[in-house]
Tab-separated table of C-alpha atoms (C1' of nucleotides) in Angstrom:
chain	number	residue	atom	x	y	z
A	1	UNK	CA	46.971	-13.054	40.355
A	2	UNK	CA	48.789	-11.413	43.082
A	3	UNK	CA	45.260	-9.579	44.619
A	4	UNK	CA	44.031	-12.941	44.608
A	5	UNK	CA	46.490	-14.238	46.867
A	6	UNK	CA	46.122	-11.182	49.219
A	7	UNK	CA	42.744	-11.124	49.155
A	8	UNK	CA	42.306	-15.337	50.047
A	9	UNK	CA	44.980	-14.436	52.859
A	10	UNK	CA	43.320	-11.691	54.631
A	11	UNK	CA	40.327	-13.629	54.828
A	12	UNK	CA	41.383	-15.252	58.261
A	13	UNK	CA	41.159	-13.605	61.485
A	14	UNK	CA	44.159	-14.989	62.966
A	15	UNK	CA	45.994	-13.910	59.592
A	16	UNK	CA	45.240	-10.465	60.009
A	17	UNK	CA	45.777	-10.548	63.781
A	18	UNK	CA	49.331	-11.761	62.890
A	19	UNK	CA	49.612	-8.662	60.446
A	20	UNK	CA	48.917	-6.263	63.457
A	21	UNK	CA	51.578	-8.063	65.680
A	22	UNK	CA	53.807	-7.383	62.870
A	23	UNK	CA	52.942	-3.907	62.410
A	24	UNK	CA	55.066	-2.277	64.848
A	25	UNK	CA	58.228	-4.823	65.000
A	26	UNK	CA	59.668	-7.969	63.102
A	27	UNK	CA	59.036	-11.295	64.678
A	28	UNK	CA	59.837	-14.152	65.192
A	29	UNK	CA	57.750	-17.201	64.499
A	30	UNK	CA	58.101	-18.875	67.676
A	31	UNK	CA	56.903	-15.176	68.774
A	32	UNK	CA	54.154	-14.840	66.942
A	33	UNK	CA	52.855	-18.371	67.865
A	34	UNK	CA	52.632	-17.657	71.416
A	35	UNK	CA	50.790	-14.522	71.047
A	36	UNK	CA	48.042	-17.615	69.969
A	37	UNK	CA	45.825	-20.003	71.237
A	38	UNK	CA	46.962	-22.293	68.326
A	39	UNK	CA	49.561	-24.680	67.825
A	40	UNK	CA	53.076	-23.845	66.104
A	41	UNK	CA	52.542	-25.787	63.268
A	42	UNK	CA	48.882	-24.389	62.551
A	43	UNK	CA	51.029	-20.481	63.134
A	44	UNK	CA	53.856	-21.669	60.658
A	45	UNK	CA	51.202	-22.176	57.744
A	46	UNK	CA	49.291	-19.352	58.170
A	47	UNK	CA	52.803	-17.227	57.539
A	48	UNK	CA	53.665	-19.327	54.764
A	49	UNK	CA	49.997	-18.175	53.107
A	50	UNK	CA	50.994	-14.681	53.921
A	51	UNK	CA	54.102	-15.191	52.621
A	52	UNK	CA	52.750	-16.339	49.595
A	53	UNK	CA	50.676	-13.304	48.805
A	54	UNK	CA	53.539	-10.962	49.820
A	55	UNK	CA	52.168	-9.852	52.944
A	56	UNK	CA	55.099	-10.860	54.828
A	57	UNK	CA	58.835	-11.478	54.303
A	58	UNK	CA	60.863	-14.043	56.264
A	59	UNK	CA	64.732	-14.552	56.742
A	60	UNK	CA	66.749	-17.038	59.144
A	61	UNK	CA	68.544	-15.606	61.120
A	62	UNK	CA	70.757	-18.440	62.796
A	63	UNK	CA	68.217	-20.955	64.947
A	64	UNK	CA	64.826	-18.677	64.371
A	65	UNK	CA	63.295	-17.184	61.741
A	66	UNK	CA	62.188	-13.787	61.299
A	67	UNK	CA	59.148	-12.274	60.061
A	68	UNK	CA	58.403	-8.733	58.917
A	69	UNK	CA	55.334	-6.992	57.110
A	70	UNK	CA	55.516	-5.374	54.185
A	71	UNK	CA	53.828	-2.466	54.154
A	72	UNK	CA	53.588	-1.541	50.802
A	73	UNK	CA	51.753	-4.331	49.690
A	74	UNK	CA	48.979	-4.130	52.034
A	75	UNK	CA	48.428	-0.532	51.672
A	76	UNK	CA	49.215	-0.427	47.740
A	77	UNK	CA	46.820	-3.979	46.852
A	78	UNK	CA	44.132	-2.198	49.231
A	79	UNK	CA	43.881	1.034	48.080
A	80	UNK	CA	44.106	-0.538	44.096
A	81	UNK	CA	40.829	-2.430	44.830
A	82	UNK	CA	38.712	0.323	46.631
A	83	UNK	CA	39.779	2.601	43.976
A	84	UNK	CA	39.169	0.028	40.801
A	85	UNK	CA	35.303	-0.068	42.643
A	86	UNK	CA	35.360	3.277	43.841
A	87	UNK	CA	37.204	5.325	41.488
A	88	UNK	CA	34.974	8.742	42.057
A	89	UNK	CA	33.498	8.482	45.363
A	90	UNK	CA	34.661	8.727	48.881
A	91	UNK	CA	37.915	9.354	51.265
A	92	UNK	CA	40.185	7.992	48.970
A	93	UNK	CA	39.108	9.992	45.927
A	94	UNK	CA	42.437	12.437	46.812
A	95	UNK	CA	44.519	9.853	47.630
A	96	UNK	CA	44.264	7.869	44.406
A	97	UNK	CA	44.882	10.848	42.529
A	98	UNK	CA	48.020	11.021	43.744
A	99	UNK	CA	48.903	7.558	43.447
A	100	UNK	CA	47.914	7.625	40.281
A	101	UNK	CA	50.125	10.517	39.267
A	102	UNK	CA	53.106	9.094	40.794
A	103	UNK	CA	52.952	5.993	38.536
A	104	UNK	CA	52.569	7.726	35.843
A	105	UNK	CA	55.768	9.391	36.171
B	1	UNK	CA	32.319	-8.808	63.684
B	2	UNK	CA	31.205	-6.670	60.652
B	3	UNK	CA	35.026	-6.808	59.656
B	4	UNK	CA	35.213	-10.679	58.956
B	5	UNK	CA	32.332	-10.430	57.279
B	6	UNK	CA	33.383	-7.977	54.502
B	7	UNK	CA	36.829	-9.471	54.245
B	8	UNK	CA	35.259	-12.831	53.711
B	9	UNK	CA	33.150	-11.644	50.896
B	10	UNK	CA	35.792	-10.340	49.225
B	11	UNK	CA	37.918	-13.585	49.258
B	12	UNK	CA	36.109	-14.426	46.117
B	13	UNK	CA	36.986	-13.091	42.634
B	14	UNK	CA	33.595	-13.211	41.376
B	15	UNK	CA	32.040	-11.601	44.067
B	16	UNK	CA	34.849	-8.704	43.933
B	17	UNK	CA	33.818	-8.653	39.971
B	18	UNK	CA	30.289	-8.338	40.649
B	19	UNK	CA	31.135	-5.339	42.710
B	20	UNK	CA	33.222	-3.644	40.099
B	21	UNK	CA	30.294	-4.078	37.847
B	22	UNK	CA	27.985	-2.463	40.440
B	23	UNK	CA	30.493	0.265	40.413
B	24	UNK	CA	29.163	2.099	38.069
B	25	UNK	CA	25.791	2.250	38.274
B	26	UNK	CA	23.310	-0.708	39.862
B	27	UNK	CA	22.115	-3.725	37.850
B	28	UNK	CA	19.204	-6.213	38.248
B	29	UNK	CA	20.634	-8.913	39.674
B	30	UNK	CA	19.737	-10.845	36.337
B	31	UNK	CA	21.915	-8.485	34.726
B	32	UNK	CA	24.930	-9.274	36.767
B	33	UNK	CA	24.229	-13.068	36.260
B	34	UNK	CA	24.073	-12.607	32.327
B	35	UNK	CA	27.810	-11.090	32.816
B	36	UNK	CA	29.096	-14.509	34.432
B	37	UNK	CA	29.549	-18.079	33.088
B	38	UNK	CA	27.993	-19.319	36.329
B	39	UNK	CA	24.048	-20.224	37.389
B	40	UNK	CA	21.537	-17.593	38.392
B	41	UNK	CA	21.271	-19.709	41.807
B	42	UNK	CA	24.929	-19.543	41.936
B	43	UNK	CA	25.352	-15.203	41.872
B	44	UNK	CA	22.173	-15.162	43.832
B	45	UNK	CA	23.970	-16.636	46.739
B	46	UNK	CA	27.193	-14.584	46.127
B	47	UNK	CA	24.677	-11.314	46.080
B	48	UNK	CA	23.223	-12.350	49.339
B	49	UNK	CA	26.338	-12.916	50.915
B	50	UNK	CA	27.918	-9.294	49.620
B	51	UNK	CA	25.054	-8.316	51.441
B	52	UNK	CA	25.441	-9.568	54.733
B	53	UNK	CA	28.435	-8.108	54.690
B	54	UNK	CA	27.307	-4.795	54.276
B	55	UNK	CA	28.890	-4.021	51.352
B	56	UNK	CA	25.898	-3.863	48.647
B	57	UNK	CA	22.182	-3.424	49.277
B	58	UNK	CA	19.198	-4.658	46.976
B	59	UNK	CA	15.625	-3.182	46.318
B	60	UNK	CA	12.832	-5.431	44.840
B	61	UNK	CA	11.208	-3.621	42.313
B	62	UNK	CA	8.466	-5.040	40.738
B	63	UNK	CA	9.484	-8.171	38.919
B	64	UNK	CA	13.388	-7.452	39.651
B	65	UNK	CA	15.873	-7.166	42.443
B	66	UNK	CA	18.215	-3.949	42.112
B	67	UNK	CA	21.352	-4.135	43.622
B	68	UNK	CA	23.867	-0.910	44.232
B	69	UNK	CA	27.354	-0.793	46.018
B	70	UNK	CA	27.277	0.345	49.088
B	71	UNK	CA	30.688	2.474	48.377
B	72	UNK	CA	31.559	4.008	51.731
B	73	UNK	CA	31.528	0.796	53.527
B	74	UNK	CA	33.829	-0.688	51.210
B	75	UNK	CA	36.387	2.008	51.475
B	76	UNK	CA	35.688	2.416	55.121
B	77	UNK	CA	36.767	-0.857	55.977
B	78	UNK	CA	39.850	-1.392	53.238
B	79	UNK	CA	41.050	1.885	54.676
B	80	UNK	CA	40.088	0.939	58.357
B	81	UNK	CA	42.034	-1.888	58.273
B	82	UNK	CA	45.161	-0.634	56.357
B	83	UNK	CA	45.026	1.936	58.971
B	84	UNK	CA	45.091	-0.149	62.002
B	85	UNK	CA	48.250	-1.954	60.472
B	86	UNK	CA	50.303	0.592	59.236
B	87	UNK	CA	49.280	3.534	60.954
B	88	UNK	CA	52.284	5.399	59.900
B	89	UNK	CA	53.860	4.400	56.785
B	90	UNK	CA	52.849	4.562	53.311
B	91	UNK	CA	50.786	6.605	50.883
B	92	UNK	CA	47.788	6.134	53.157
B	93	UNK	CA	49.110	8.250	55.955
B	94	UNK	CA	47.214	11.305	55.189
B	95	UNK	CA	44.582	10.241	54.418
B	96	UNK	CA	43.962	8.478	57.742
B	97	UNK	CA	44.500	11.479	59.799
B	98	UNK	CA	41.969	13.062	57.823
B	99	UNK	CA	39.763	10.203	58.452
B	100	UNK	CA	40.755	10.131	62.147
B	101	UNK	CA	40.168	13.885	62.749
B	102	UNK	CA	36.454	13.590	61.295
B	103	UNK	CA	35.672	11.087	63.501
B	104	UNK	CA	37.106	13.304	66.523
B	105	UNK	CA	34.311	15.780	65.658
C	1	DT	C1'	-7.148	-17.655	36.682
C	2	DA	C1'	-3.459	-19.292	33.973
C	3	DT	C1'	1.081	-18.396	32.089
C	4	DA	C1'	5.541	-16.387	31.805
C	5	DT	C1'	9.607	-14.154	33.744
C	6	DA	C1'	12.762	-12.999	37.726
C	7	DT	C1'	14.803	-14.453	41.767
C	8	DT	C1'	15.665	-17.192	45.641
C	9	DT	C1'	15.840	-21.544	48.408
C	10	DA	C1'	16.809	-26.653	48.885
C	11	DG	C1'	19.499	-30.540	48.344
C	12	DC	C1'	23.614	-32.567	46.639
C	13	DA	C1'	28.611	-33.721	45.361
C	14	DA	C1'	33.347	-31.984	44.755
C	15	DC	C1'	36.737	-29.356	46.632
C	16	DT	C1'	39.234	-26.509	49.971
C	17	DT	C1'	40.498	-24.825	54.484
C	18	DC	C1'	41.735	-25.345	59.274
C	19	DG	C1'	43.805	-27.100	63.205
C	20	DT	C1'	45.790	-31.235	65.483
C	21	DT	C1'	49.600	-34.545	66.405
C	22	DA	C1'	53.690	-36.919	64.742
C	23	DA	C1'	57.719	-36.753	62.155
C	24	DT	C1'	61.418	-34.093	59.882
C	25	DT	C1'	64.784	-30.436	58.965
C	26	DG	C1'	67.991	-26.620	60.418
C	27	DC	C1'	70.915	-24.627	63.580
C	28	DT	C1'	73.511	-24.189	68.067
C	29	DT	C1'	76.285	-25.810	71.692
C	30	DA	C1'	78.352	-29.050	74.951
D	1	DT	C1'	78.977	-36.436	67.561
D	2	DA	C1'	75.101	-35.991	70.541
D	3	DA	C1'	71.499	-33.354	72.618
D	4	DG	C1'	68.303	-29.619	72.450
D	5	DC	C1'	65.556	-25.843	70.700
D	6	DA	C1'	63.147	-23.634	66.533
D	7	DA	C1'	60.539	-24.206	62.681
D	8	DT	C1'	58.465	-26.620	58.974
D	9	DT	C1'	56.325	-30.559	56.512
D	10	DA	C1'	53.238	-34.686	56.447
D	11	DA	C1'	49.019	-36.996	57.248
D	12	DC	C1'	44.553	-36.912	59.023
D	13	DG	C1'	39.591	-35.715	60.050
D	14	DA	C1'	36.154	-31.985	60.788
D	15	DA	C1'	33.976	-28.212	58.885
D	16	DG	C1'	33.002	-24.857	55.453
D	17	DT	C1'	32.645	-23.168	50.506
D	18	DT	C1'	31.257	-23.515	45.664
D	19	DG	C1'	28.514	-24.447	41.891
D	20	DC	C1'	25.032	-27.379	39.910
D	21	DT	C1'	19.950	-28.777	39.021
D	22	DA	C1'	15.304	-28.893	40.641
D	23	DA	C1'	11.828	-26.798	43.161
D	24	DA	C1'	9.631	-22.892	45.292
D	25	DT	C1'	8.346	-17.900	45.718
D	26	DA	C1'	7.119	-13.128	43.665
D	27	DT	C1'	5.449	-10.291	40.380
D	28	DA	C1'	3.469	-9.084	35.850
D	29	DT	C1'	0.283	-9.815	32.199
D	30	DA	C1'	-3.028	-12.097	29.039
DNA sequence: TATATATTTAGCAACTTCGTTAATTGCTTA
DNA sequence: TAAGCAATTAACGAAGTTGCTAAATATATA
């Protein structure tokens, strides 16, 4: 299951560190990497995972390869959960609504 | 940080299921066990970490352990963190500033 | 007190994750 | 082609997680 996958990915610090790097520009991986105290190797993997849950997207672009986040998924796998638990109750009571509504059209 | 604790709880599928059944209204913790193909000892643990991690709270009474989701701390942190990496795209956009401006006050 | 039920803690083995270094692959440029 | 930089894959050990059974702790009741 895809919420899996997100889920198992955002449970690492670095991970989600490397989504916040990512939220206002596309990277690099080489760029990302020495925003760390962690080897390139250890970097690569941990976008591969994100990657693999759809966090992220990658393309080559000649020599490097560049990473962006995609948005959607984070927000949309997010807000599913906390609404599937929380479907009445708190701040995103309104905003489900109108998810809701727009899938159903 | 109270952050890595919630995210690590919910790396888990049966720990998120235990909180969708604790969505609706709270259970012995019995009760939740009887609803998984696992060991007493095993959801115990899982209960006690949820727990920790803020994110359900239990009340012995009598012979029995009650536990009930603690909703706003779920939501607070999904949205918290969706927040903090895309603060301006996506469907959770109003929502935040509405979230932002009540903490303001 | 003695017994039964509910829950948690202890101890253990199987499995997974994490980061490291070394080796490999992909691309660019002299 | 050869050399060099970027990135990934491979192989390894350390550390953590998961679920089990057995034992211990709490409470209720005969």
């Amino acid at each position: 299951m895809a919420v899996d996958l997100v889920f198992e990915a955002l449970a690492s610090r670095p991970r989600r560190e490397i989504l916040a790097y990512l939220s206002a520009q596309e990277l690099t991986a080489g760029e990302i990497a020495s925003r760390f105290a962690m080897s390139a190797p250890a970097i690569s993997r941990h976008l591969s995972l994100l990657e693999g849950a759809g966090l992220v997207s990658s393309e080559r672009r000649g020599q490097y390869v560049v990473y962006r986040l995609n948005k959607d998924n984070l927000v949309n796998t997010l807000t599913g959960f906390a609404f599937e638990v929380c479907p009445k109750a708190g701040p995103l009571k309104r905003e489900s609504r109108r998810l809701a509504a727009r899938k159903a059209t």
